[in-house]
Structures are given as structure tokens and as C-alpha cells.
PDB file of C-alpha atoms in Angstrom:
ATOM      1  CA  MET A   1     -77.781-263.413 130.482  1.00  0.00           C
ATOM      2  CA  THR A   2     -79.339-260.983 128.016  1.00  0.00           C
ATOM      3  CA  ASP A   3     -83.063-260.768 127.315  1.00  0.00           C
ATOM      4  CA  PHE A   4     -84.014-262.809 124.223  1.00  0.00           C
ATOM      5  CA  VAL A   5     -87.795-262.376 124.479  1.00  0.00           C
ATOM      6  CA  GLU A   6     -89.243-259.131 125.837  1.00  0.00           C
ATOM      7  CA  ILE A   7     -92.919-258.458 126.552  1.00  0.00           C
ATOM      8  CA  LYS A   8     -93.513-254.835 127.519  1.00  0.00           C
ATOM      9  CA  ASP A   9     -96.835-253.304 128.633  1.00  0.00           C
ATOM     10  CA  PHE A  10     -98.782-255.863 126.564  1.00  0.00           C
ATOM     11  CA  ARG A  11    -102.542-255.537 126.309  1.00  0.00           C
ATOM     12  CA  ILE A  12    -104.997-257.275 123.984  1.00  0.00           C
ATOM     13  CA  SER A  13    -108.776-257.546 123.729  1.00  0.00           C
ATOM     14  CA  PHE A  14    -111.180-259.680 121.717  1.00  0.00           C
ATOM     15  CA  ALA A  15    -114.767-258.588 121.049  1.00  0.00           C
ATOM     16  CA  GLY A  16    -114.454-255.874 123.681  1.00  0.00           C
ATOM     17  CA  LYS A  17    -113.161-258.249 126.362  1.00  0.00           C
ATOM     18  CA  THR A  18    -109.672-257.598 127.707  1.00  0.00           C
ATOM     19  CA  VAL A  19    -107.709-260.849 127.721  1.00  0.00           C
ATOM     20  CA  ILE A  20    -104.244-259.551 128.687  1.00  0.00           C
ATOM     21  CA  LYS A  21    -103.982-256.587 131.059  1.00  0.00           C
ATOM     22  CA  LYS A  22    -100.667-254.716 130.904  1.00  0.00           C
ATOM     23  CA  LEU A  23     -98.305-257.686 130.965  1.00  0.00           C
ATOM     24  CA  SER A  24     -94.516-257.300 131.103  1.00  0.00           C
ATOM     25  CA  PHE A  25     -91.834-259.983 131.436  1.00  0.00           C
ATOM     26  CA  SER A  26     -88.675-261.225 129.739  1.00  0.00           C
ATOM     27  CA  VAL A  27     -87.079-264.543 128.806  1.00  0.00           C
ATOM     28  CA  LYS A  28     -83.293-264.708 129.107  1.00  0.00           C
ATOM     29  CA  LYS A  29     -81.199-266.037 126.254  1.00  0.00           C
ATOM     30  CA  GLY A  30     -80.422-269.718 126.814  1.00  0.00           C
ATOM     31  CA  GLU A  31     -82.854-270.353 129.674  1.00  0.00           C
ATOM     32  CA  ILE A  32     -85.840-272.656 130.048  1.00  0.00           C
ATOM     33  CA  PHE A  33     -88.777-270.430 130.968  1.00  0.00           C
ATOM     34  CA  GLY A  34     -92.042-271.824 132.311  1.00  0.00           C
ATOM     35  CA  LEU A  35     -95.206-270.042 131.158  1.00  0.00           C
ATOM     36  CA  LEU A  36     -97.904-271.331 133.480  1.00  0.00           C
ATOM     37  CA  GLY A  37    -101.596-270.876 134.045  1.00  0.00           C
ATOM     38  CA  SER A  38    -104.960-272.554 133.728  1.00  0.00           C
ATOM     39  CA  ASN A  39    -106.832-272.792 130.425  1.00  0.00           C
ATOM     40  CA  GLY A  40    -107.990-269.326 129.403  1.00  0.00           C
ATOM     41  CA  SER A  41    -105.346-267.527 131.464  1.00  0.00           C
ATOM     42  CA  GLY A  42    -103.737-265.880 128.409  1.00  0.00           C
ATOM     43  CA  LYS A  43    -100.708-268.112 127.762  1.00  0.00           C
ATOM     44  CA  THR A  44    -101.551-269.036 124.163  1.00  0.00           C
ATOM     45  CA  THR A  45    -102.731-265.515 123.359  1.00  0.00           C
ATOM     46  CA  THR A  46     -99.388-264.126 124.522  1.00  0.00           C
ATOM     47  CA  ILE A  47     -97.400-266.600 122.411  1.00  0.00           C
ATOM     48  CA  ARG A  48     -99.527-266.059 119.303  1.00  0.00           C
ATOM     49  CA  THR A  49     -99.161-262.308 119.614  1.00  0.00           C
ATOM     50  CA  LEU A  50     -95.398-262.679 120.071  1.00  0.00           C
ATOM     51  CA  LEU A  51     -95.312-264.634 116.793  1.00  0.00           C
ATOM     52  CA  GLY A  52     -97.447-262.085 114.944  1.00  0.00           C
ATOM     53  CA  ILE A  53    -100.575-264.240 114.670  1.00  0.00           C
ATOM     54  CA  TYR A  54    -102.550-261.727 116.768  1.00  0.00           C
ATOM     55  CA  LYS A  55    -102.046-257.961 116.932  1.00  0.00           C
ATOM     56  CA  ALA A  56    -101.610-256.312 120.319  1.00  0.00           C
ATOM     57  CA  ASP A  57    -103.787-253.368 121.352  1.00  0.00           C
ATOM     58  CA  ARG A  58    -100.758-251.922 123.105  1.00  0.00           C
ATOM     59  CA  GLY A  59     -97.189-252.758 124.029  1.00  0.00           C
ATOM     60  CA  GLN A  60     -94.136-254.405 122.524  1.00  0.00           C
ATOM     61  CA  LEU A  61     -93.476-258.093 121.973  1.00  0.00           C
ATOM     62  CA  LEU A  62     -89.903-258.645 120.816  1.00  0.00           C
ATOM     63  CA  ILE A  63     -87.599-261.524 119.913  1.00  0.00           C
ATOM     64  CA  ASN A  64     -83.920-260.573 120.011  1.00  0.00           C
ATOM     65  CA  GLY A  65     -84.916-256.896 120.174  1.00  0.00           C
ATOM     66  CA  LYS A  66     -87.313-256.907 117.199  1.00  0.00           C
ATOM     67  CA  PRO A  67     -90.896-257.901 116.367  1.00  0.00           C
ATOM     68  CA  PHE A  68     -90.968-261.454 114.991  1.00  0.00           C
ATOM     69  CA  ASP A  69     -90.356-261.762 111.261  1.00  0.00           C
ATOM     70  CA  GLN A  70     -90.508-265.147 109.531  1.00  0.00           C
ATOM     71  CA  ASN A  71     -87.742-263.997 107.190  1.00  0.00           C
ATOM     72  CA  SER A  72     -85.318-263.110 109.993  1.00  0.00           C
ATOM     73  CA  ASP A  73     -82.215-265.109 110.881  1.00  0.00           C
ATOM     74  CA  ILE A  74     -83.806-266.144 114.195  1.00  0.00           C
ATOM     75  CA  LYS A  75     -85.055-269.728 113.944  1.00  0.00           C
ATOM     76  CA  VAL A  76     -88.252-270.372 115.911  1.00  0.00           C
ATOM     77  CA  GLY A  77     -89.838-273.746 116.582  1.00  0.00           C
ATOM     78  CA  TYR A  78     -93.438-273.597 117.815  1.00  0.00           C
ATOM     79  CA  LEU A  79     -95.453-276.592 119.001  1.00  0.00           C
ATOM     80  CA  PRO A  80     -99.036-275.344 119.420  1.00  0.00           C
ATOM     81  CA  GLU A  81    -101.569-277.062 121.606  1.00  0.00           C
ATOM     82  CA  GLU A  82    -103.615-277.812 118.488  1.00  0.00           C
ATOM     83  CA  ARG A  83    -101.465-280.242 116.508  1.00  0.00           C
ATOM     84  CA  GLY A  84    -101.442-280.212 112.701  1.00  0.00           C
ATOM     85  CA  LEU A  85    -100.019-282.900 110.395  1.00  0.00           C
ATOM     86  CA  TYR A  86    -100.766-284.158 106.894  1.00  0.00           C
ATOM     87  CA  LYS A  87    -102.532-287.293 108.041  1.00  0.00           C
ATOM     88  CA  LYS A  88    -102.905-288.926 104.615  1.00  0.00           C
ATOM     89  CA  GLU A  89     -99.124-288.901 104.074  1.00  0.00           C
ATOM     90  CA  ASN A  90     -96.686-291.341 105.577  1.00  0.00           C
ATOM     91  CA  VAL A  91     -94.420-290.366 108.451  1.00  0.00           C
ATOM     92  CA  ILE A  92     -91.093-290.049 106.663  1.00  0.00           C
ATOM     93  CA  ASP A  93     -92.514-288.096 103.700  1.00  0.00           C
ATOM     94  CA  THR A  94     -94.194-285.694 106.119  1.00  0.00           C
ATOM     95  CA  MET A  95     -90.992-285.132 108.068  1.00  0.00           C
ATOM     96  CA  VAL A  96     -88.844-284.754 104.946  1.00  0.00           C
ATOM     97  CA  TYR A  97     -91.257-282.161 103.570  1.00  0.00           C
ATOM     98  CA  PHE A  98     -91.007-280.020 106.698  1.00  0.00           C
ATOM     99  CA  GLY A  99     -87.271-280.623 106.880  1.00  0.00           C
ATOM    100  CA  ARG A 100     -86.839-279.165 103.404  1.00  0.00           C
ATOM    101  CA  LEU A 101     -88.927-276.141 104.389  1.00  0.00           C
ATOM    102  CA  ARG A 102     -86.577-275.643 107.337  1.00  0.00           C
ATOM    103  CA  GLY A 103     -83.505-275.855 105.144  1.00  0.00           C
ATOM    104  CA  LEU A 104     -82.070-279.133 106.456  1.00  0.00           C
ATOM    105  CA  LYS A 105     -79.275-280.462 104.248  1.00  0.00           C
ATOM    106  CA  ASP A 106     -80.294-284.077 104.841  1.00  0.00           C
ATOM    107  CA  PRO A 107     -83.920-284.068 106.010  1.00  0.00           C
ATOM    108  CA  LYS A 108     -84.391-287.814 105.514  1.00  0.00           C
ATOM    109  CA  GLY A 109     -81.263-288.674 107.469  1.00  0.00           C
ATOM    110  CA  TRP A 110     -82.226-286.322 110.291  1.00  0.00           C
ATOM    111  CA  SER A 111     -85.778-287.683 110.366  1.00  0.00           C
ATOM    112  CA  MET A 112     -84.722-291.327 110.493  1.00  0.00           C
ATOM    113  CA  LYS A 113     -82.263-290.576 113.290  1.00  0.00           C
ATOM    114  CA  TYR A 114     -85.040-288.875 115.259  1.00  0.00           C
ATOM    115  CA  LEU A 115     -87.501-291.722 114.612  1.00  0.00           C
ATOM    116  CA  LYS A 116     -84.965-294.216 115.958  1.00  0.00           C
ATOM    117  CA  ARG A 117     -84.466-292.024 119.015  1.00  0.00           C
ATOM    118  CA  VAL A 118     -88.195-292.064 119.827  1.00  0.00           C
ATOM    119  CA  ASP A 119     -88.673-295.771 118.977  1.00  0.00           C
ATOM    120  CA  MET A 120     -90.655-295.104 115.796  1.00  0.00           C
ATOM    121  CA  ALA A 121     -88.263-296.161 113.002  1.00  0.00           C
ATOM    122  CA  ASP A 122     -90.561-299.074 112.139  1.00  0.00           C
ATOM    123  CA  TYR A 123     -93.382-296.603 111.442  1.00  0.00           C
ATOM    124  CA  ALA A 124     -91.518-294.482 108.857  1.00  0.00           C
ATOM    125  CA  LYS A 125     -93.730-295.703 105.978  1.00  0.00           C
ATOM    126  CA  THR A 126     -96.961-295.698 108.011  1.00  0.00           C
ATOM    127  CA  LYS A 127     -99.606-293.098 107.228  1.00  0.00           C
ATOM    128  CA  VAL A 128     -99.875-290.499 109.966  1.00  0.00           C
ATOM    129  CA  GLU A 129    -103.608-291.159 110.374  1.00  0.00           C
ATOM    130  CA  LYS A 130    -102.839-294.754 111.387  1.00  0.00           C
ATOM    131  CA  LEU A 131    -100.716-293.656 114.349  1.00  0.00           C
ATOM    132  CA  SER A 132    -101.914-293.232 117.908  1.00  0.00           C
ATOM    133  CA  GLN A 133    -102.258-289.692 119.258  1.00  0.00           C
ATOM    134  CA  GLY A 134     -99.072-290.123 121.268  1.00  0.00           C
ATOM    135  CA  MET A 135     -97.138-291.236 118.189  1.00  0.00           C
ATOM    136  CA  GLN A 136     -98.481-288.315 116.165  1.00  0.00           C
ATOM    137  CA  GLN A 137     -97.351-286.031 118.947  1.00  0.00           C
ATOM    138  CA  LYS A 138     -93.832-287.428 118.719  1.00  0.00           C
ATOM    139  CA  ILE A 139     -93.808-286.646 114.987  1.00  0.00           C
ATOM    140  CA  GLN A 140     -95.068-283.120 115.639  1.00  0.00           C
ATOM    141  CA  ILE A 141     -92.350-282.537 118.218  1.00  0.00           C
ATOM    142  CA  GLY A 142     -89.715-283.839 115.802  1.00  0.00           C
ATOM    143  CA  ILE A 143     -90.850-281.362 113.166  1.00  0.00           C
ATOM    144  CA  THR A 144     -90.826-278.556 115.741  1.00  0.00           C
ATOM    145  CA  ILE A 145     -87.220-279.131 116.813  1.00  0.00           C
ATOM    146  CA  MET A 146     -85.775-279.541 113.303  1.00  0.00           C
ATOM    147  CA  GLY A 147     -82.749-277.347 112.720  1.00  0.00           C
ATOM    148  CA  ASP A 148     -82.067-276.672 116.421  1.00  0.00           C
ATOM    149  CA  PRO A 149     -84.260-273.540 116.789  1.00  0.00           C
ATOM    150  CA  ASP A 150     -82.861-270.472 118.552  1.00  0.00           C
ATOM    151  CA  LEU A 151     -86.244-270.134 120.286  1.00  0.00           C
ATOM    152  CA  LEU A 152     -88.338-273.212 121.021  1.00  0.00           C
ATOM    153  CA  ILE A 153     -91.918-272.708 122.225  1.00  0.00           C
ATOM    154  CA  LEU A 154     -93.584-275.892 123.448  1.00  0.00           C
ATOM    155  CA  ASP A 155     -97.256-275.923 124.427  1.00  0.00           C
ATOM    156  CA  GLU A 156     -97.964-279.063 126.473  1.00  0.00           C
ATOM    157  CA  PRO A 157     -95.312-281.160 124.666  1.00  0.00           C
ATOM    158  CA  THR A 158     -95.744-284.239 126.881  1.00  0.00           C
ATOM    159  CA  LYS A 159     -99.527-284.109 127.283  1.00  0.00           C
ATOM    160  CA  GLY A 160    -100.936-287.633 127.280  1.00  0.00           C
ATOM    161  CA  PHE A 161     -97.527-289.326 127.383  1.00  0.00           C
ATOM    162  CA  ASP A 162     -96.737-292.156 129.756  1.00  0.00           C
ATOM    163  CA  PRO A 163     -93.832-291.586 132.193  1.00  0.00           C
ATOM    164  CA  VAL A 164     -91.286-293.317 129.920  1.00  0.00           C
ATOM    165  CA  ASN A 165     -92.126-291.168 126.904  1.00  0.00           C
ATOM    166  CA  ARG A 166     -92.353-288.032 129.022  1.00  0.00           C
ATOM    167  CA  ARG A 167     -88.821-288.680 130.239  1.00  0.00           C
ATOM    168  CA  LEU A 168     -87.610-289.342 126.681  1.00  0.00           C
ATOM    169  CA  LEU A 169     -89.043-286.094 125.326  1.00  0.00           C
ATOM    170  CA  MET A 170     -87.732-284.042 128.239  1.00  0.00           C
ATOM    171  CA  ASP A 171     -84.277-285.538 127.627  1.00  0.00           C
ATOM    172  CA  ILE A 172     -84.482-284.282 124.029  1.00  0.00           C
ATOM    173  CA  ILE A 173     -85.544-280.833 125.218  1.00  0.00           C
ATOM    174  CA  GLU A 174     -82.645-280.758 127.679  1.00  0.00           C
ATOM    175  CA  GLU A 175     -80.228-281.612 124.846  1.00  0.00           C
ATOM    176  CA  LEU A 176     -81.518-278.689 122.773  1.00  0.00           C
ATOM    177  CA  HIS A 177     -81.123-276.443 125.795  1.00  0.00           C
ATOM    178  CA  THR A 178     -77.529-277.612 126.172  1.00  0.00           C
ATOM    179  CA  LYS A 179     -76.916-276.690 122.520  1.00  0.00           C
ATOM    180  CA  GLY A 180     -78.075-273.142 123.256  1.00  0.00           C
ATOM    181  CA  SER A 181     -81.797-273.035 122.456  1.00  0.00           C
ATOM    182  CA  THR A 182     -83.947-270.659 124.497  1.00  0.00           C
ATOM    183  CA  ILE A 183     -87.061-272.595 125.523  1.00  0.00           C
ATOM    184  CA  ILE A 184     -90.515-271.444 126.597  1.00  0.00           C
ATOM    185  CA  LEU A 185     -92.333-274.379 128.174  1.00  0.00           C
ATOM    186  CA  ILE A 186     -96.093-274.347 128.688  1.00  0.00           C
ATOM    187  CA  THR A 187     -97.147-277.295 130.841  1.00  0.00           C
ATOM    188  CA  HIS A 188     -99.504-278.387 133.575  1.00  0.00           C
ATOM    189  CA  TYR A 189     -96.943-280.859 134.935  1.00  0.00           C
ATOM    190  CA  MET A 190     -95.417-278.965 137.828  1.00  0.00           C
ATOM    191  CA  ASP A 191     -92.716-281.602 138.330  1.00  0.00           C
ATOM    192  CA  GLU A 192     -91.417-280.672 134.854  1.00  0.00           C
ATOM    193  CA  VAL A 193     -91.455-277.023 135.856  1.00  0.00           C
ATOM    194  CA  GLU A 194     -89.525-277.579 139.081  1.00  0.00           C
ATOM    195  CA  ARG A 195     -86.988-279.845 137.427  1.00  0.00           C
ATOM    196  CA  PHE A 196     -86.252-277.964 134.203  1.00  0.00           C
ATOM    197  CA  CYS A 197     -87.259-274.304 134.402  1.00  0.00           C
ATOM    198  CA  ASP A 198     -84.844-271.539 135.352  1.00  0.00           C
ATOM    199  CA  ARG A 199     -87.644-268.988 135.843  1.00  0.00           C
ATOM    200  CA  ILE A 200     -91.430-268.960 135.588  1.00  0.00           C
ATOM    201  CA  LEU A 201     -94.412-266.690 135.038  1.00  0.00           C
ATOM    202  CA  LEU A 202     -97.797-267.704 136.430  1.00  0.00           C
ATOM    203  CA  LEU A 203    -100.731-266.065 134.652  1.00  0.00           C
ATOM    204  CA  LYS A 204    -104.304-265.759 135.858  1.00  0.00           C
ATOM    205  CA  ASP A 205    -106.946-263.804 133.928  1.00  0.00           C
ATOM    206  CA  GLY A 206    -104.252-262.121 131.836  1.00  0.00           C
ATOM    207  CA  VAL A 207    -102.332-260.844 134.867  1.00  0.00           C
ATOM    208  CA  ALA A 208     -98.953-262.033 136.188  1.00  0.00           C
ATOM    209  CA  ARG A 209     -99.496-263.493 139.652  1.00  0.00           C
ATOM    210  CA  ALA A 210     -95.972-264.879 140.124  1.00  0.00           C
ATOM    211  CA  TYR A 211     -92.714-264.182 138.274  1.00  0.00           C
ATOM    212  CA  GLY A 212     -89.092-265.061 138.953  1.00  0.00           C
ATOM    213  CA  THR A 213     -86.819-267.996 139.655  1.00  0.00           C
ATOM    214  CA  ILE A 214     -88.289-271.117 141.230  1.00  0.00           C
ATOM    215  CA  ASN A 215     -86.778-270.191 144.595  1.00  0.00           C
ATOM    216  CA  GLU A 216     -87.915-266.562 144.387  1.00  0.00           C
ATOM    217  CA  VAL A 217     -91.498-267.626 143.716  1.00  0.00           C
ATOM    218  CA  ARG A 218     -91.418-270.261 146.457  1.00  0.00           C
ATOM    219  CA  ASN A 219     -90.102-267.726 148.963  1.00  0.00           C
ATOM    220  CA  LYS A 220     -92.673-265.104 148.009  1.00  0.00           C
ATOM    221  CA  PHE A 221     -95.555-267.507 148.606  1.00  0.00           C
ATOM    222  CA  HIS A 222     -93.900-269.276 151.559  1.00  0.00           C
ATOM    223  CA  ARG A 223     -94.486-272.591 149.826  1.00  0.00           C
ATOM    224  CA  ARG A 224     -92.292-275.600 149.145  1.00  0.00           C
ATOM    225  CA  SER A 225     -93.754-276.496 145.737  1.00  0.00           C
ATOM    226  CA  ILE A 226     -94.901-274.715 142.576  1.00  0.00           C
ATOM    227  CA  ASP A 227     -97.865-277.088 142.509  1.00  0.00           C
ATOM    228  CA  GLN A 228     -99.142-275.690 145.820  1.00  0.00           C
ATOM    229  CA  ILE A 229     -98.549-272.111 144.640  1.00  0.00           C
ATOM    230  CA  PHE A 230    -100.625-272.836 141.534  1.00  0.00           C
ATOM    231  CA  ILE A 231    -103.429-274.151 143.742  1.00  0.00           C
ATOM    232  CA  ASP A 232    -103.174-271.106 146.044  1.00  0.00           C
ATOM    233  CA  VAL A 233    -103.371-268.634 143.142  1.00  0.00           C
ATOM    234  CA  TYR A 234    -106.265-270.328 141.398  1.00  0.00           C
ATOM    235  CA  GLY A 235    -108.115-271.080 144.604  1.00  0.00           C
ATOM    236  CA  ALA A 236    -107.952-267.486 145.831  1.00  0.00           C
ATOM    237  CA  LYS A 237    -111.048-265.344 145.532  1.00  0.00           C
ATOM    238  CA  GLU A 238    -110.677-262.169 143.467  1.00  0.00           C
ATOM    239  CA  GLU A 239    -110.739-258.918 145.406  1.00  0.00           C
ATOM    240  CA  THR A 240    -113.697-256.687 144.678  1.00  0.00           C
ATOM    241  CA  ALA A 241    -113.410-252.944 144.262  1.00  0.00           C
TER     242      ALA A 241
END
């Protein structure tokens, strides 16, 4: 598989504090890639810099060989950790609006099909603000996956979901993967990582502490689970100079 996302010698600082320290990795075209780490490890900063929201101090962050451009032919779907919907509008109008922005030929038809899939067809005319947080999250995910993105970046997509809804959303993600989407998955659910990810990168303090296939990382740390590796990395004391 060819590299679809390339991060080369990436460094970024905020207010004089270095957040990412010479980070390099790649995401293969068509794979599900797990970007892991505790809060503050640099995951979101890396993604936002890849998408041009932040500017790197040094290095290259490329999608399909080029810096991200919203006007390019590469379709990107990004679900940030901080959700954002027009809460005074009803569900179907909100989805149709975003569907038109994404160039869907039949945004209402697509949206109703999705709502049926996630057991929310009866809420199509309900204002977003009247929905539970989990329901709003389903709407946000639907908007993110509109148009079958070439690159799908999901930051905690199943956070707060019960097991049934987690399974439903992961089924949808698997279907997009089967269609050819490259997926970057940010999650704290290590069972999702072990089940779905082809390769992973574990960040701590802006530094890659583990990188490779699930089996490669397990073998390196002599551990049976990614969950235990995560605990080992974050429980280890930093070496002093």
C-alpha cells in the first residue's frame, strides 16, 4: 500500500512550549490507523496541523503527497472531539444543509437513509437541541461521513455510547473502510483498536512511543494487549538527563 498521509520531521510549539518534538509517521492508503495517547499527548494538534488549522514550526504534513487544500479533489471528513451543530435547527434541515455543502445529489434521501440506519428516523423534524448528547453525536458522525470521504478522521467517535450503539457506529466505519476510505481513528477504547486498526501510533508528550502493526507493537513490548502497553508507557517514569 502507498502512503496516503505523511508526517515528516514535524515540530510545533505554542507560547514557547514544544508540543510535538520531531514526529514522523505515515498512514497507508486504505488502512485503519489508530492514533493513540492520553489527553494532551499531541494527537489533536497533529491532526489540526495536518488539516492546516495550525502551522508547523518545522516539517511536512501531507495528504496524497501535498499539503491539505480544501479545494483539492481529496475529500476529507473530520469529526473533532468538540462537536458543533446548529442546535436551533431540526435534524433533517441540518443534515441537508451540510449535504449540499458536500455536493450530495440527494442530501435529503441520503440523510433519511442514515437516520433509519441509526434508529433516528422519528427524530428528523426534532430540533437538535432537544436531542440527547448521544443522538447529537450520531448526527455529527452522519455529517462527517457524507460523500464517502477519501480520508476519514474520527476523534473519539463512540465516546459515551452504549455497547449497542458503539457496535452500530463501528459497523458503519467498517463499511466505509470496505469502500476504500482511509481512516484515522482516535480512541481510548483499546478493544476498538485491537479489532479494527491495521497499524497504530502511540504518542506521549509529543513523542512516538510505539509505532507499527498491532503484532509488531505487542512483540516490541512483550505484551499481549495494547491496553497493557498503553498503561506501561504512561506509567513509566521519564528518564532524566
